[in-house]
Coordinates of C-alpha atoms in Angstrom, one line a residue:
X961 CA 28.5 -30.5 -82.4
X962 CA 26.1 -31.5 -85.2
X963 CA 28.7 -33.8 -86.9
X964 CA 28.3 -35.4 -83.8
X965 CA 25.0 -35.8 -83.8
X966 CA 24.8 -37.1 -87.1
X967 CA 26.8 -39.6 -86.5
X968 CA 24.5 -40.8 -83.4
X969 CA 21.8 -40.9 -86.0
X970 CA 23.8 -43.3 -88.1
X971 CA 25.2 -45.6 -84.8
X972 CA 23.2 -48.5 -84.6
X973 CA 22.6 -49.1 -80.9
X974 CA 24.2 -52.6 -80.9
X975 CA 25.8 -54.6 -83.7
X976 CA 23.0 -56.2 -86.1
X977 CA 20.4 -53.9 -84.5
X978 CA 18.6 -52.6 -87.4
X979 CA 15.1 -50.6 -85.6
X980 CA 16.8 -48.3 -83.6
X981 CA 20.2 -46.1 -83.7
X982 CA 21.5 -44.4 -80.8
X983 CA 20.2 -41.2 -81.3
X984 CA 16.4 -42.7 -81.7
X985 CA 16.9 -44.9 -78.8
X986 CA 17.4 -42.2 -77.0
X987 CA 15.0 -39.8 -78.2
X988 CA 12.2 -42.5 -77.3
X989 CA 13.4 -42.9 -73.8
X990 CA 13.0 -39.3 -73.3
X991 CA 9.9 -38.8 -74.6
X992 CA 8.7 -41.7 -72.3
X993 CA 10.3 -39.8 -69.1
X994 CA 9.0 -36.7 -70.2
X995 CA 5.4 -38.6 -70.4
X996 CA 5.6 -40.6 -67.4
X997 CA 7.2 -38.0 -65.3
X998 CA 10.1 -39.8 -64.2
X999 CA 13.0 -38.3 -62.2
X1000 CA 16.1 -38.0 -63.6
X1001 CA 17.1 -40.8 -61.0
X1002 CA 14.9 -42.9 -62.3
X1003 CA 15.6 -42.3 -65.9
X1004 CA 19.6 -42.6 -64.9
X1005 CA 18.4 -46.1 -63.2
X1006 CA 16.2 -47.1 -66.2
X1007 CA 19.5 -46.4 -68.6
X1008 CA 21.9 -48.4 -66.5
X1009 CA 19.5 -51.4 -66.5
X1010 CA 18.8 -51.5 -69.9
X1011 CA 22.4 -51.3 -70.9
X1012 CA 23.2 -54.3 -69.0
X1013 CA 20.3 -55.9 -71.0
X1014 CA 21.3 -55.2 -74.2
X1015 CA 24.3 -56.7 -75.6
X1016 CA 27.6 -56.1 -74.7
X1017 CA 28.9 -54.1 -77.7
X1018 CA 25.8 -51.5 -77.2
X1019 CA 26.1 -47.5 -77.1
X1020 CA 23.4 -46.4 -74.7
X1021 CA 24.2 -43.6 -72.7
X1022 CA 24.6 -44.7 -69.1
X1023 CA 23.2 -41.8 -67.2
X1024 CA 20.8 -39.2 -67.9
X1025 CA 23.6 -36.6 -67.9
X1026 CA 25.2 -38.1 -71.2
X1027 CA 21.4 -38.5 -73.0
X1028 CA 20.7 -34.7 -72.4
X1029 CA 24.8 -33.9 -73.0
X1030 CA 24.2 -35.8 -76.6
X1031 CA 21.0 -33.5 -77.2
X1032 CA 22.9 -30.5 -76.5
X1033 CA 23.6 -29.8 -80.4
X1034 CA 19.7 -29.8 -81.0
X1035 CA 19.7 -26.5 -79.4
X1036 CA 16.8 -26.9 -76.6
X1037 CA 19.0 -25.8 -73.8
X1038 CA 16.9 -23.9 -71.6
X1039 CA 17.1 -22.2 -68.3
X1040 CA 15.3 -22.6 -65.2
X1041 CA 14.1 -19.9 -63.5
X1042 CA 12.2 -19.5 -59.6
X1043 CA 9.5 -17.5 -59.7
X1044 CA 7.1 -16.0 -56.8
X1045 CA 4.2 -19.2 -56.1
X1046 CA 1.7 -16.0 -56.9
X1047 CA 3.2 -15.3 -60.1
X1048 CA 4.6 -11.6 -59.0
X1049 CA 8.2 -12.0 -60.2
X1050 CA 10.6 -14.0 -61.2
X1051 CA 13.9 -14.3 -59.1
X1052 CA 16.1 -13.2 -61.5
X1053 CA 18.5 -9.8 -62.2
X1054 CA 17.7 -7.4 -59.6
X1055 CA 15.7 -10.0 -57.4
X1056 CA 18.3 -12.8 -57.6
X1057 CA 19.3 -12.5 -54.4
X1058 CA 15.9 -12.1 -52.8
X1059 CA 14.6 -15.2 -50.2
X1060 CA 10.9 -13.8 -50.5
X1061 CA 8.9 -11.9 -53.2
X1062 CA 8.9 -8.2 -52.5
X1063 CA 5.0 -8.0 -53.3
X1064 CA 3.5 -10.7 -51.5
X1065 CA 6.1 -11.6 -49.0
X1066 CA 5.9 -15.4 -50.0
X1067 CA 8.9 -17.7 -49.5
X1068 CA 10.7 -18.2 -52.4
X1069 CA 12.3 -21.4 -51.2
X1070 CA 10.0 -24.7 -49.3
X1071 CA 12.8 -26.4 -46.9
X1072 CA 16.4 -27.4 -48.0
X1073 CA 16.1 -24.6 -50.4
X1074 CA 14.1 -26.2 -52.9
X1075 CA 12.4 -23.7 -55.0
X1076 CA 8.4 -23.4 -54.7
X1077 CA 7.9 -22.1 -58.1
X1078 CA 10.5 -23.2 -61.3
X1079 CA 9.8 -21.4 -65.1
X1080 CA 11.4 -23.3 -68.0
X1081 CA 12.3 -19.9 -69.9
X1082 CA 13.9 -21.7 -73.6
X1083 CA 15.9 -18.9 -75.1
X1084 CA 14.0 -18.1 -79.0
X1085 CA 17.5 -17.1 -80.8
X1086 CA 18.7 -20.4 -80.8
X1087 CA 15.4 -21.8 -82.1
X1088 CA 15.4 -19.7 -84.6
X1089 CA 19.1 -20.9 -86.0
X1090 CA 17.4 -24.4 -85.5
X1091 CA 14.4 -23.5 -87.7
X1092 CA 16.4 -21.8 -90.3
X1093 CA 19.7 -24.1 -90.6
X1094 CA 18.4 -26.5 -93.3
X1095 CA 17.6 -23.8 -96.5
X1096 CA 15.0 -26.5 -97.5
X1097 CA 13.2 -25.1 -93.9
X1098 CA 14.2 -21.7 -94.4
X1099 CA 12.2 -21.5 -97.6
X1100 CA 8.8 -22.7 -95.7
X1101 CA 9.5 -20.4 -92.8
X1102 CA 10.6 -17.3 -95.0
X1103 CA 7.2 -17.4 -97.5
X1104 CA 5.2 -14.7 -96.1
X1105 CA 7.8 -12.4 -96.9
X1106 CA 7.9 -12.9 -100.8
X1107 CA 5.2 -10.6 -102.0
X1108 CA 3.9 -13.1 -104.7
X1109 CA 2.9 -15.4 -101.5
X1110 CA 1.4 -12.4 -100.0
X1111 CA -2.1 -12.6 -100.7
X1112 CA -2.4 -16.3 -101.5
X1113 CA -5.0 -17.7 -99.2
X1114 CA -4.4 -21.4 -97.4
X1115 CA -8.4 -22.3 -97.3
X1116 CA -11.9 -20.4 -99.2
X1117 CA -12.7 -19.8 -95.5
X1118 CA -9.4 -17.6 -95.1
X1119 CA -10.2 -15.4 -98.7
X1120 CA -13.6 -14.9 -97.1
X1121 CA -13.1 -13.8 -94.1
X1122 CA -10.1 -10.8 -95.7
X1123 CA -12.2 -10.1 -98.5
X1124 CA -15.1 -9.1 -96.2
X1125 CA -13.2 -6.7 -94.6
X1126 CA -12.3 -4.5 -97.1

């Protein structure tokens, strides 16, 4: 998987294109549907046009399934979970099943089951094996376990404020 995604950082997105590869072309467009708040119909639309702009030879993803398929490797897979529209529970294990909260007896569902309420719940584990793949990382991460970093202070403000404590 992250072979793969290497070698989408080193694919230039058409032949002579020298600004963008296909891994940063795509990591643009999906910060701009993020901001903008596109749909993922619109985003799939945007993606079709603008490979029919670019040259023939190009490697744009055609659909917004295949840009989120390529980020896969990244590891920010998440999981979207309903939850009560008054924040009681979330509808998941035990209350799976349930149509309306036990608490409040709210809907869980507006029409044509459509959820009133969605959490984005984005598991830690595999963040973690993000943050410490690269050992370069690792070592930044890890130094507040090495004792000799221990009690060495990041501003005067910082040494202050522990030293008046004691």
């Amino acid at each position: 998987m992250f072979d793969r995604l290497a070698s989408d950082a080193n694919t230039s997105l058409y032949d002579g294109c020298t600004k963008f590869t296909r891994l940063s072309a795509v990591l643009k467009l999906l910060k701009l549907k993020a901001g903008n708040g596109w749909s993922d119909k619109s985003f799939t639309e945007l993606l079709t046009l603008l490979k029919d702009m670019l040259p023939k030879d190009n490697v744009l993803p055609n659909r917004m399934y295949e840009a989120k398929k390529m980020l896969s490797s990244i590891g920010m897979s998440y999981q979207k979970i309903h939850a009560c529209p008054n924040d009681c529970i979330l509808f998941r294990n035990e209350y799976a099943s349930l149509d309306k909260c036990p608490k409040c007896n709210v809907l869980r569902y507006k029409k044509n089951k459509v959820p009133t309420k969605v959490v984005w719940y984005f598991p830690i584990i595999p963040r973690f094996r993000r943050m410490y793949r690269s050992v370069k990382d690792a070592k930044v991460w890890y130094f507040h376990i090495i004792p000799r970093f221990r009690r060495m202070y990041r501003s005067v403000k910082d040494a202050k404020i522990e030293t008046s404590f004691k």
